[in-house]
Coordinates of N, CA and C and ligand atoms in Angstrom, one line a residue:
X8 N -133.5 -11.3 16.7 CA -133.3 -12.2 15.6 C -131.9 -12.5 15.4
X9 N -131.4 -13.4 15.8 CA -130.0 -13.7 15.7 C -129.5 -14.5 14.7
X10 N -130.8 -14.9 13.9 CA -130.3 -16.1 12.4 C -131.0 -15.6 11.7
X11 N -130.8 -15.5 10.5 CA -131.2 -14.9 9.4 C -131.4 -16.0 7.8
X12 N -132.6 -16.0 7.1 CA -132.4 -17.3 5.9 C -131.8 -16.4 5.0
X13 N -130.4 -16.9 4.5 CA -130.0 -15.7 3.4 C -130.6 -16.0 2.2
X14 N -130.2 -15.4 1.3 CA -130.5 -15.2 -0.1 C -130.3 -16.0 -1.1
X15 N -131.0 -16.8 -1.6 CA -130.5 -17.7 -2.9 C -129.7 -17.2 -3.3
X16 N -128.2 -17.6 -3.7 CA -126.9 -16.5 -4.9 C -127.5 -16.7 -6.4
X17 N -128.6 -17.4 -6.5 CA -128.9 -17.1 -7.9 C -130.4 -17.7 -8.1
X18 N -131.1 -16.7 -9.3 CA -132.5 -17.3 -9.2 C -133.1 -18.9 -9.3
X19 N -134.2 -19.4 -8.4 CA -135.0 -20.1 -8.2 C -135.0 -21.1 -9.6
X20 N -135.1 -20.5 -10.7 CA -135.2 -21.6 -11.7 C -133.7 -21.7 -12.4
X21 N -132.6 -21.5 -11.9 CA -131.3 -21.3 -12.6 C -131.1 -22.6 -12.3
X22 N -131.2 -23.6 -11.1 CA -130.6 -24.7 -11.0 C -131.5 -26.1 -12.4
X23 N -131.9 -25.8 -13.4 CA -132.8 -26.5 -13.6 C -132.8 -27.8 -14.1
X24 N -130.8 -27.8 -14.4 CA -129.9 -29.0 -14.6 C -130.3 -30.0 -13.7
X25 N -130.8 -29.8 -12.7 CA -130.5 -30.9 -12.1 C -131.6 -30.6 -10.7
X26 N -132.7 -29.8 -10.5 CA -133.8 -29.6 -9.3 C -134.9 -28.3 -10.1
X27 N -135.9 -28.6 -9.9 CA -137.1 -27.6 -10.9 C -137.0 -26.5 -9.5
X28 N -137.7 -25.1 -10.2 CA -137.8 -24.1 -9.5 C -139.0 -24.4 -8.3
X29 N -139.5 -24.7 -8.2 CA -141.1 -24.8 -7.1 C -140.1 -25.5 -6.1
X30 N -139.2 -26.7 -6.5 CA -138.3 -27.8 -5.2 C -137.9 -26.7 -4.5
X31 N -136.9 -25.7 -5.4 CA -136.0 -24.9 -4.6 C -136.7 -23.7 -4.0
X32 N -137.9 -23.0 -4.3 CA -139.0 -22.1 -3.9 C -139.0 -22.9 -2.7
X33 N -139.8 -23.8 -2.6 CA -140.1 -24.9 -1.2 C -139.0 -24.9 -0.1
X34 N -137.8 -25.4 -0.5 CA -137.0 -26.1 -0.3 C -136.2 -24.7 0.7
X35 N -136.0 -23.3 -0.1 CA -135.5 -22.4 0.2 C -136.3 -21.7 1.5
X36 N -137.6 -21.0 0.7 CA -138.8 -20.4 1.4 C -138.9 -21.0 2.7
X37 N -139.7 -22.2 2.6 CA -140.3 -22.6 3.9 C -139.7 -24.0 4.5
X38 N -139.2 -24.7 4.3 CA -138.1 -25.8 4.8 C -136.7 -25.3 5.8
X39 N -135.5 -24.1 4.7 CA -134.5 -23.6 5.7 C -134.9 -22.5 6.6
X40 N -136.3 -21.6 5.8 CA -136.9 -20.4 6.8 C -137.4 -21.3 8.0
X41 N -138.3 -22.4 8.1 CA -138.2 -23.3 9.5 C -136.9 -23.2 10.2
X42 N -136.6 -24.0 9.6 CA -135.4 -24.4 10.2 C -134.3 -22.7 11.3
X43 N -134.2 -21.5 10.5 CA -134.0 -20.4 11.0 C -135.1 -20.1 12.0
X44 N -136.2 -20.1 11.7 CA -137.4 -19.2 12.8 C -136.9 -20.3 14.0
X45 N -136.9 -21.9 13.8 CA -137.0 -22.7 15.2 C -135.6 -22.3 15.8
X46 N -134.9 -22.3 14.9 CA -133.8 -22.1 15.9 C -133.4 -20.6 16.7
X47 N -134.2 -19.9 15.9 CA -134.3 -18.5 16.7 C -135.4 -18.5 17.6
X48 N -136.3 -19.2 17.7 CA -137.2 -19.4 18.7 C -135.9 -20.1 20.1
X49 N -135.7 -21.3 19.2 CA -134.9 -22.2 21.1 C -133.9 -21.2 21.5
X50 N -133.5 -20.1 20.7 CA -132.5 -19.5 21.5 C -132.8 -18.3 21.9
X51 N -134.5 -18.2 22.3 CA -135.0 -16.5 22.7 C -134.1 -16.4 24.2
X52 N -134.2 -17.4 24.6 CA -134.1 -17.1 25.8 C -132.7 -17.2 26.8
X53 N -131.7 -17.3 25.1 CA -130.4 -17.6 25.6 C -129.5 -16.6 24.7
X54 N -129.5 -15.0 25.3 CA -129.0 -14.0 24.5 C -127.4 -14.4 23.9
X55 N -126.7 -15.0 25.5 CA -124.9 -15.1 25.2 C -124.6 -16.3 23.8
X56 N -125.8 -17.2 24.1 CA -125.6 -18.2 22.3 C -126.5 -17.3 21.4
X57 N -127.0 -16.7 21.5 CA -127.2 -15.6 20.1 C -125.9 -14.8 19.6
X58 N -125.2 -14.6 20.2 CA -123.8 -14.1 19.6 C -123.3 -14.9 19.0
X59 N -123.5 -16.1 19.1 CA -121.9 -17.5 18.5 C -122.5 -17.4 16.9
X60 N -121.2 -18.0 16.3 CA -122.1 -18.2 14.8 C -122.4 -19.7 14.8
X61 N -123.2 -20.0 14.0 CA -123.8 -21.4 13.5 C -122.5 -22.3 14.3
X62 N -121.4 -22.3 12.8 CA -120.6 -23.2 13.3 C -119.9 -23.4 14.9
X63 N -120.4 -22.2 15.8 CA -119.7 -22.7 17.1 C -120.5 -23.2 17.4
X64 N -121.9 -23.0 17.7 CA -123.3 -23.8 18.4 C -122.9 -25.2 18.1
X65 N -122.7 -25.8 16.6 CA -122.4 -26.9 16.4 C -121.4 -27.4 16.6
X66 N -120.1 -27.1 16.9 CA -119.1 -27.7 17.5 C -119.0 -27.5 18.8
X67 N -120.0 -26.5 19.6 CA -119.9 -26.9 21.3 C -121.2 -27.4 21.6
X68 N -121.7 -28.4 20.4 CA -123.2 -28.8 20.9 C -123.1 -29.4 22.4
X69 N -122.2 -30.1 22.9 CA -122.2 -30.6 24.0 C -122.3 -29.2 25.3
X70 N -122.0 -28.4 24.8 CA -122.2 -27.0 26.0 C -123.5 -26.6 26.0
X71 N -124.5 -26.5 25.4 CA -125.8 -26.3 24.8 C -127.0 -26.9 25.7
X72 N -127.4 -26.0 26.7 CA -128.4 -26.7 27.6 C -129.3 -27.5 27.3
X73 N -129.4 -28.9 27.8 CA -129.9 -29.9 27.4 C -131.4 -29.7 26.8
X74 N -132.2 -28.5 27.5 CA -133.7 -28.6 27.0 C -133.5 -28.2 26.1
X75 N -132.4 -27.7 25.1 CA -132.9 -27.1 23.7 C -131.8 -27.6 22.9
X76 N -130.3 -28.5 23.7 CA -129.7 -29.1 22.8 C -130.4 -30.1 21.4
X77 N -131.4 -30.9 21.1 CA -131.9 -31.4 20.0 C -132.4 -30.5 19.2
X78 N -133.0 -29.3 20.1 CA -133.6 -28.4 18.9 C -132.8 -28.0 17.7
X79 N -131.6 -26.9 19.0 CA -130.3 -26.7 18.1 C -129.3 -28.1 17.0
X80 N -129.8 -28.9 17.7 CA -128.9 -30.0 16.8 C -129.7 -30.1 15.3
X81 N -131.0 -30.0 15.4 CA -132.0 -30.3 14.3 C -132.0 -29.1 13.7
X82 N -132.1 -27.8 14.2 CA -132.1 -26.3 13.4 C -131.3 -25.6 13.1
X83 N -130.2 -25.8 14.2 CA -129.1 -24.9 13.7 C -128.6 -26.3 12.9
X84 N -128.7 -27.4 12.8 CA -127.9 -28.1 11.7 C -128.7 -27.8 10.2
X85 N -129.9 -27.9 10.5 CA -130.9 -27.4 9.7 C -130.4 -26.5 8.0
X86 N -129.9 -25.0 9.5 CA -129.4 -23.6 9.1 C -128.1 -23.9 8.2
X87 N -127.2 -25.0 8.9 CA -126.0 -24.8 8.9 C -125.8 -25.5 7.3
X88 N -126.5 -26.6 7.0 CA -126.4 -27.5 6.4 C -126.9 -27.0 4.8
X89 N -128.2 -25.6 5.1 CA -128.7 -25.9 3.7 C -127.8 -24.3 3.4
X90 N -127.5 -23.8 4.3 CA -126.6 -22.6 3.8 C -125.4 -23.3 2.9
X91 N -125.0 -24.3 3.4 CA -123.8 -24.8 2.4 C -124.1 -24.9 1.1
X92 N -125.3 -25.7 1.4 CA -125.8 -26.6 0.2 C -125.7 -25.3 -0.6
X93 N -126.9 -24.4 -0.5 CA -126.9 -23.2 -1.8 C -125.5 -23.2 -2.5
X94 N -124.9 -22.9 -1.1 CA -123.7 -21.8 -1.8 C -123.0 -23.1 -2.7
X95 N -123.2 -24.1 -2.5 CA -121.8 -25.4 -3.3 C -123.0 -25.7 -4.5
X96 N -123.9 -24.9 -5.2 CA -124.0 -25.2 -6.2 C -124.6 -23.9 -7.2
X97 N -124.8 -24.0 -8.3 CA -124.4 -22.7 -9.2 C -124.9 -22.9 -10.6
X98 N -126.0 -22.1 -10.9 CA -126.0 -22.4 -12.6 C -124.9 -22.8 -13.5
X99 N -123.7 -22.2 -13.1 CA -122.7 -22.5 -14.3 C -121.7 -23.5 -13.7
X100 N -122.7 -24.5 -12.1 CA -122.0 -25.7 -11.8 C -121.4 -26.5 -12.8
X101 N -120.6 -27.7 -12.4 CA -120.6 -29.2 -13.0 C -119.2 -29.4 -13.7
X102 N -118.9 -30.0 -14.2 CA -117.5 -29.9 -14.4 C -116.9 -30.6 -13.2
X103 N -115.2 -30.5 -13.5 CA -114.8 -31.3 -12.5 C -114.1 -30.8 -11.7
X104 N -113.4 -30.9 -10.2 CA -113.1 -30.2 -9.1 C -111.2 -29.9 -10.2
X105 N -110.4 -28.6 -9.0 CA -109.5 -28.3 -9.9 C -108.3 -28.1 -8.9
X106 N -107.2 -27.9 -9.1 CA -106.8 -27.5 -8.2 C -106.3 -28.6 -7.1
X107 N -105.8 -28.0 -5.8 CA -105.3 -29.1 -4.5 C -106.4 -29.8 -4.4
X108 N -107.6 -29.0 -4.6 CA -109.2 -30.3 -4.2 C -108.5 -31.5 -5.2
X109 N -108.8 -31.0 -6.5 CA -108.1 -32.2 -7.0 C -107.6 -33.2 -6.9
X110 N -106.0 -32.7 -6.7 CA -105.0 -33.6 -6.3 C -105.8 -34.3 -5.0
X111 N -106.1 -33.6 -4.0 CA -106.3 -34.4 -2.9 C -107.9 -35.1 -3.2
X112 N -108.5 -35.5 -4.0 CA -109.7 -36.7 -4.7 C -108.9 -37.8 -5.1
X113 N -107.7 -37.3 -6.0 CA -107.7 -38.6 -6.6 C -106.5 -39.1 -5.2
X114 N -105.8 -38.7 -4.7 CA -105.2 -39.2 -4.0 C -105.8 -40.3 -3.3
X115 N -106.3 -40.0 -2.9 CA -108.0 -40.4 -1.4 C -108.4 -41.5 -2.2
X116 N -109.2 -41.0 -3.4 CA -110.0 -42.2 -3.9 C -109.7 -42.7 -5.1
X117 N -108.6 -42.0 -5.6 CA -108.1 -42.9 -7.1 C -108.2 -41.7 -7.8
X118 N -110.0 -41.2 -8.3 CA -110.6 -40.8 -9.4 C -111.3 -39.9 -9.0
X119 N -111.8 -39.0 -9.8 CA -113.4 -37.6 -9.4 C -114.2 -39.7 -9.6
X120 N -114.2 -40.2 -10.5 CA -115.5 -40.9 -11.2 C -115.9 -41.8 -9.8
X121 N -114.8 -42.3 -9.3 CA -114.9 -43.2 -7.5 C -115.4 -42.0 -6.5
X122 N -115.1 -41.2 -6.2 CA -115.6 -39.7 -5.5 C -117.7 -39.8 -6.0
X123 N -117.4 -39.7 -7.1 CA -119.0 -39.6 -7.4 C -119.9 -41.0 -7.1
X124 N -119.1 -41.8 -7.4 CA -119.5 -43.4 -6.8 C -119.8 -43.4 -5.6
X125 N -118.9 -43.0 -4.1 CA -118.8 -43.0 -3.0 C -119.9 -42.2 -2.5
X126 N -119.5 -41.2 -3.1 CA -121.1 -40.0 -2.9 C -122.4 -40.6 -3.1
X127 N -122.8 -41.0 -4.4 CA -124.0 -41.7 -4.4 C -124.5 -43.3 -3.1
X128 N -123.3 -43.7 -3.3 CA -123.4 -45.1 -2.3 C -123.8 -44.9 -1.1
X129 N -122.9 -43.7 -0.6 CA -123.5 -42.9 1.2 C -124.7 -42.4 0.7
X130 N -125.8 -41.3 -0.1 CA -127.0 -41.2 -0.6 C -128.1 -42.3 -0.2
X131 N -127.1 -43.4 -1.0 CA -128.4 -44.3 -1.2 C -128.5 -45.2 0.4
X132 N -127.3 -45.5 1.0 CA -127.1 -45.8 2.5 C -128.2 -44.9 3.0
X133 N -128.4 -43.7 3.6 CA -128.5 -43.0 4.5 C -130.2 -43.7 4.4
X134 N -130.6 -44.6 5.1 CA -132.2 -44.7 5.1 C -132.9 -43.9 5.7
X135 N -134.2 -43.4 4.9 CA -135.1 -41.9 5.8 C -134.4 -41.0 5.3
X136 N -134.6 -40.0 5.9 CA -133.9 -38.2 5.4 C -132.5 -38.2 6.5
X137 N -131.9 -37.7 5.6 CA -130.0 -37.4 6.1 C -129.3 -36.9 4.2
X138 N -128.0 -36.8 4.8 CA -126.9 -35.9 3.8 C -126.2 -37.0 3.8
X139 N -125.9 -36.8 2.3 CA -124.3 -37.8 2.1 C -123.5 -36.3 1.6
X140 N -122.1 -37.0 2.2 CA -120.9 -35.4 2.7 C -119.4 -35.9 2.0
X141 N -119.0 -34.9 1.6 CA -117.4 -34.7 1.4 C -117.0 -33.8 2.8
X142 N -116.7 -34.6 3.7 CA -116.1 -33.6 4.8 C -114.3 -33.7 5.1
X143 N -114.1 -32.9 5.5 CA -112.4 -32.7 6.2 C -112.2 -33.3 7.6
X144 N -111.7 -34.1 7.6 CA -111.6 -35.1 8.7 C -110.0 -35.1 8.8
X145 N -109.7 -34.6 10.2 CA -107.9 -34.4 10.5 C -107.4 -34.3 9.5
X146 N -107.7 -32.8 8.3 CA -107.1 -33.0 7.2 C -106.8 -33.5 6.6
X147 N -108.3 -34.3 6.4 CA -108.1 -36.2 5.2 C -109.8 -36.0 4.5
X148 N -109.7 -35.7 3.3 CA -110.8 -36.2 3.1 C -112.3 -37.2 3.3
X149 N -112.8 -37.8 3.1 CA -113.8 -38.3 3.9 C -115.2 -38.1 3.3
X150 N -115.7 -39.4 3.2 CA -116.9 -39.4 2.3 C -117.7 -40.0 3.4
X151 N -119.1 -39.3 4.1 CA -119.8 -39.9 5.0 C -121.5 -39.7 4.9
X152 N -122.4 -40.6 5.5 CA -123.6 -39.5 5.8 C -124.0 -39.6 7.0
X153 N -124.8 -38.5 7.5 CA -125.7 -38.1 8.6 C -127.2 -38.4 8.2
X154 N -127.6 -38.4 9.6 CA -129.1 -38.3 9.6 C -129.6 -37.0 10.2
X155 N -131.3 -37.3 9.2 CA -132.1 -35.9 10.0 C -131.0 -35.0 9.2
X156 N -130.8 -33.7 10.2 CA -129.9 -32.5 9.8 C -128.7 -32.6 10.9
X157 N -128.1 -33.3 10.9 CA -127.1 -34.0 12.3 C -126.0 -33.3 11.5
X158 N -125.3 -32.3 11.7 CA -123.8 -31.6 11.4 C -122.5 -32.2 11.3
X159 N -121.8 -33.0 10.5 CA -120.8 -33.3 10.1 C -119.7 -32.4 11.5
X160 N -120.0 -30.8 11.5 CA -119.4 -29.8 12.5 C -119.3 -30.5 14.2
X161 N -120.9 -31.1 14.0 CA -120.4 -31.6 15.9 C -119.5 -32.5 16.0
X162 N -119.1 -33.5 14.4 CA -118.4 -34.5 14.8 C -117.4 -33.9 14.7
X163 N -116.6 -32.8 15.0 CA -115.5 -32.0 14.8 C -114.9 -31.8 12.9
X164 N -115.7 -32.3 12.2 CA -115.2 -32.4 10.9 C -116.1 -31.2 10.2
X165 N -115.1 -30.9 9.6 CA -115.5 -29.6 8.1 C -116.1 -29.9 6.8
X166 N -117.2 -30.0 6.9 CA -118.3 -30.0 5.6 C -117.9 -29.6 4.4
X167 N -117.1 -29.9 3.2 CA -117.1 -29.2 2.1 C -118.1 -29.4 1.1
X168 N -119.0 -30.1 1.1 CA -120.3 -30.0 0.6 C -121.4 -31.5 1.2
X169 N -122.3 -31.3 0.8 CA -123.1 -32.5 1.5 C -124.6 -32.2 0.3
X170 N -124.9 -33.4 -0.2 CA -126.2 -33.2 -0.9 C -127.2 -34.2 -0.4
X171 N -128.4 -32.9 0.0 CA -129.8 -33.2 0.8 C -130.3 -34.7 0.0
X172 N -130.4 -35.3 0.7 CA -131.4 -36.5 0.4 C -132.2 -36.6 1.3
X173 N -133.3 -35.5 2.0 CA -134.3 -35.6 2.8 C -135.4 -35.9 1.5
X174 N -136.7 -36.1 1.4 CA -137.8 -36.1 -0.2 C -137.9 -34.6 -0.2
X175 N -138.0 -34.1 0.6 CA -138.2 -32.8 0.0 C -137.3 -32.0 -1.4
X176 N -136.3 -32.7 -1.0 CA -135.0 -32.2 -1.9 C -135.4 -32.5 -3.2
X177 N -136.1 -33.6 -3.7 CA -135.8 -33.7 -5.0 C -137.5 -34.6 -5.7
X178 N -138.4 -35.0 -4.4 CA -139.5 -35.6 -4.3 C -140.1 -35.5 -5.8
X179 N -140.5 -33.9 -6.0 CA -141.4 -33.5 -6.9 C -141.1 -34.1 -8.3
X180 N -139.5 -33.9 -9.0 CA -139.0 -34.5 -10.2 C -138.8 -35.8 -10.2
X181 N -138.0 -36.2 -8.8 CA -137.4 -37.4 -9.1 C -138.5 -38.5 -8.5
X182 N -139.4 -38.5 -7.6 CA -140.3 -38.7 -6.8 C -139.3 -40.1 -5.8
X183 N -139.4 -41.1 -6.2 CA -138.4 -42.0 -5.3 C -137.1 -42.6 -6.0
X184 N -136.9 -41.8 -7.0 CA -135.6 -42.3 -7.5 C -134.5 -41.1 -7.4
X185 N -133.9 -41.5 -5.9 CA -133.0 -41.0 -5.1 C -131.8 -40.8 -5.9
X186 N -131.1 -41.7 -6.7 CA -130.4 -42.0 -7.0 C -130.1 -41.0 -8.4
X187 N -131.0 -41.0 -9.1 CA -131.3 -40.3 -9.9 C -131.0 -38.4 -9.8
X188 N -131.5 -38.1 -8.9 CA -131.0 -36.6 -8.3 C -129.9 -36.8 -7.5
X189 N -129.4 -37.9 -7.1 CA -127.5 -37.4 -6.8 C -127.0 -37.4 -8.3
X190 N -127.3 -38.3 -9.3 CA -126.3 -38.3 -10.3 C -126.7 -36.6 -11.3
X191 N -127.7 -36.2 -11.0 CA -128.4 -35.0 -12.0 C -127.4 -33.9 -11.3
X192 N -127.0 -34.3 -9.4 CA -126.7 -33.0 -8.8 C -125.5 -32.4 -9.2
X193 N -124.4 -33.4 -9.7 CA -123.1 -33.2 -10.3 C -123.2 -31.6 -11.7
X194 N -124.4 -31.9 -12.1 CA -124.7 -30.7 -12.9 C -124.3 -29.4 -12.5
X195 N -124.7 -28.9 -11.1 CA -124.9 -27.4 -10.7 C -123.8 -27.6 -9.8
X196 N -123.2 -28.8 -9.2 CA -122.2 -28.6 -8.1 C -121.1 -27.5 -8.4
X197 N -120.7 -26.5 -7.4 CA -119.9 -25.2 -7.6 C -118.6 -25.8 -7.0
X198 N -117.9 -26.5 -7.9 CA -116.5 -26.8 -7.8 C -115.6 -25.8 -7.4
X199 N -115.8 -24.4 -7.6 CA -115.1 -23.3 -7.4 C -115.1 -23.1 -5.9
X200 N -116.3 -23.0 -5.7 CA -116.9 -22.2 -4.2 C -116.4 -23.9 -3.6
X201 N -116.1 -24.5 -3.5 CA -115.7 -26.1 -2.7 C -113.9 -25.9 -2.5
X202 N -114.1 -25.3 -3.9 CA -112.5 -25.9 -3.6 C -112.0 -24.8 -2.9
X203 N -112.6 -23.6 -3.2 CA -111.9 -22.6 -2.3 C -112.5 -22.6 -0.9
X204 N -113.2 -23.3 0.0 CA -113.5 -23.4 1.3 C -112.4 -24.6 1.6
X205 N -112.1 -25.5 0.5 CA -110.9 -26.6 1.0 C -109.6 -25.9 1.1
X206 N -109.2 -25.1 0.3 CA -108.3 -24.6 0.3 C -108.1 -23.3 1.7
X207 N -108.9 -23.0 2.3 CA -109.0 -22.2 3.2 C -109.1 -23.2 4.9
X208 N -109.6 -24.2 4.8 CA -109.8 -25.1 5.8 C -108.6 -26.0 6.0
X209 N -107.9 -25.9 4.7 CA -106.2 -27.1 4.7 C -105.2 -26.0 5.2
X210 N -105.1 -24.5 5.9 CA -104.5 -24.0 5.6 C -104.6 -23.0 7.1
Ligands
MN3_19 MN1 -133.4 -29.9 2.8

């Protein structure tokens, strides 16, 4: 067993600002636990990439033997992707970013309020299931989305948060108003836990 689904940092109904407890039961339980079992399945047979962590698999996806490179692109992005997500949000989320994150928002995009704009606009872009992303790009901010579970990491860029717009994510409350569960997500977002992975990635 070389991946492991860790632990929600806080209980199932704490997010309630902004995703009901059964989403995140779902969402946690049996959606990122897939996502771990497949990618510990494609890599039974490949002990020396059972040592790497997440983030190397996805930045040497091009090294990744081709029969199981998509798996790993879809599972370990899978892995990679909702592990963030937990951790960049927080019952006592919301509020506004602090600190060099800060300064470096408004620099970038003027405002936090354009930042939330841009966020929702990549959301509502991404057609089908994909993430819209705040990533570190040559040490430049960057607002983008992926599809499927496609890793911001293979494009060589650093994830500092990305919110799930697959249906799963928010289906049950919001059913097809997408739009609606990015603007609710600002609620739980853990500006603390972001800014200090920016501050550690600029540095
Ligand atoms: Mn998801």
């Amino acid at each position: 067993m070389a991946f492991e689904l860790p632990s929600l940092p806080y209980p199932a109904d704490s997010l309630e600002k902004a995703i009901d407890k059964l989403t995140m039961e779902i969402h946690h339980g049996r959606h990122h636990k897939a996502y771990v079992d497949n990618l510990n399945a494609a890599l039974a047979d490949q002990p020396a990439l059972q040592t790497k962590t997440i983030e190397q698999l996805l930045r040497e996806i091009q090294t990744i033997p081709e029969a199981i490179r998509q798996k790993v692109i879809n599972n370990g992005g899978g892995h990679a992707n909702h592990t963030l997500f937990w951790a960049t949000m927080s019952p006592n989320g919301g509020g506004e970013p602090t600190g060099a994150l800060a300064e470096a928002i408004n620099s970038t995009f003027g405002d936090f309020a354009t930042l939330k704009t841009k966020i929702k606009e990549a959301a509502l872009a991404r057609f089908g299931s994909g993430w819209s992303w705040l990533v570190l790009s040559n040490g430049k901010l960057e607002i983008t989305h992926t599809g499927n579970q496609d890793s911001p990491i293979m494009q060589g860029k650093t994830p500092l948060f990305g919110v799930d717009v697959w249906e799963h994510a928010y289906y049950l409350r919001y059913q097809n108003k997408r739009a609606d569960y990015v603007e609710a997500w600002w609620n739980v977002v853990n500006w603390k836990e972001i800014g200090t992975s920016f501050d550690k990635a600029k540095n």
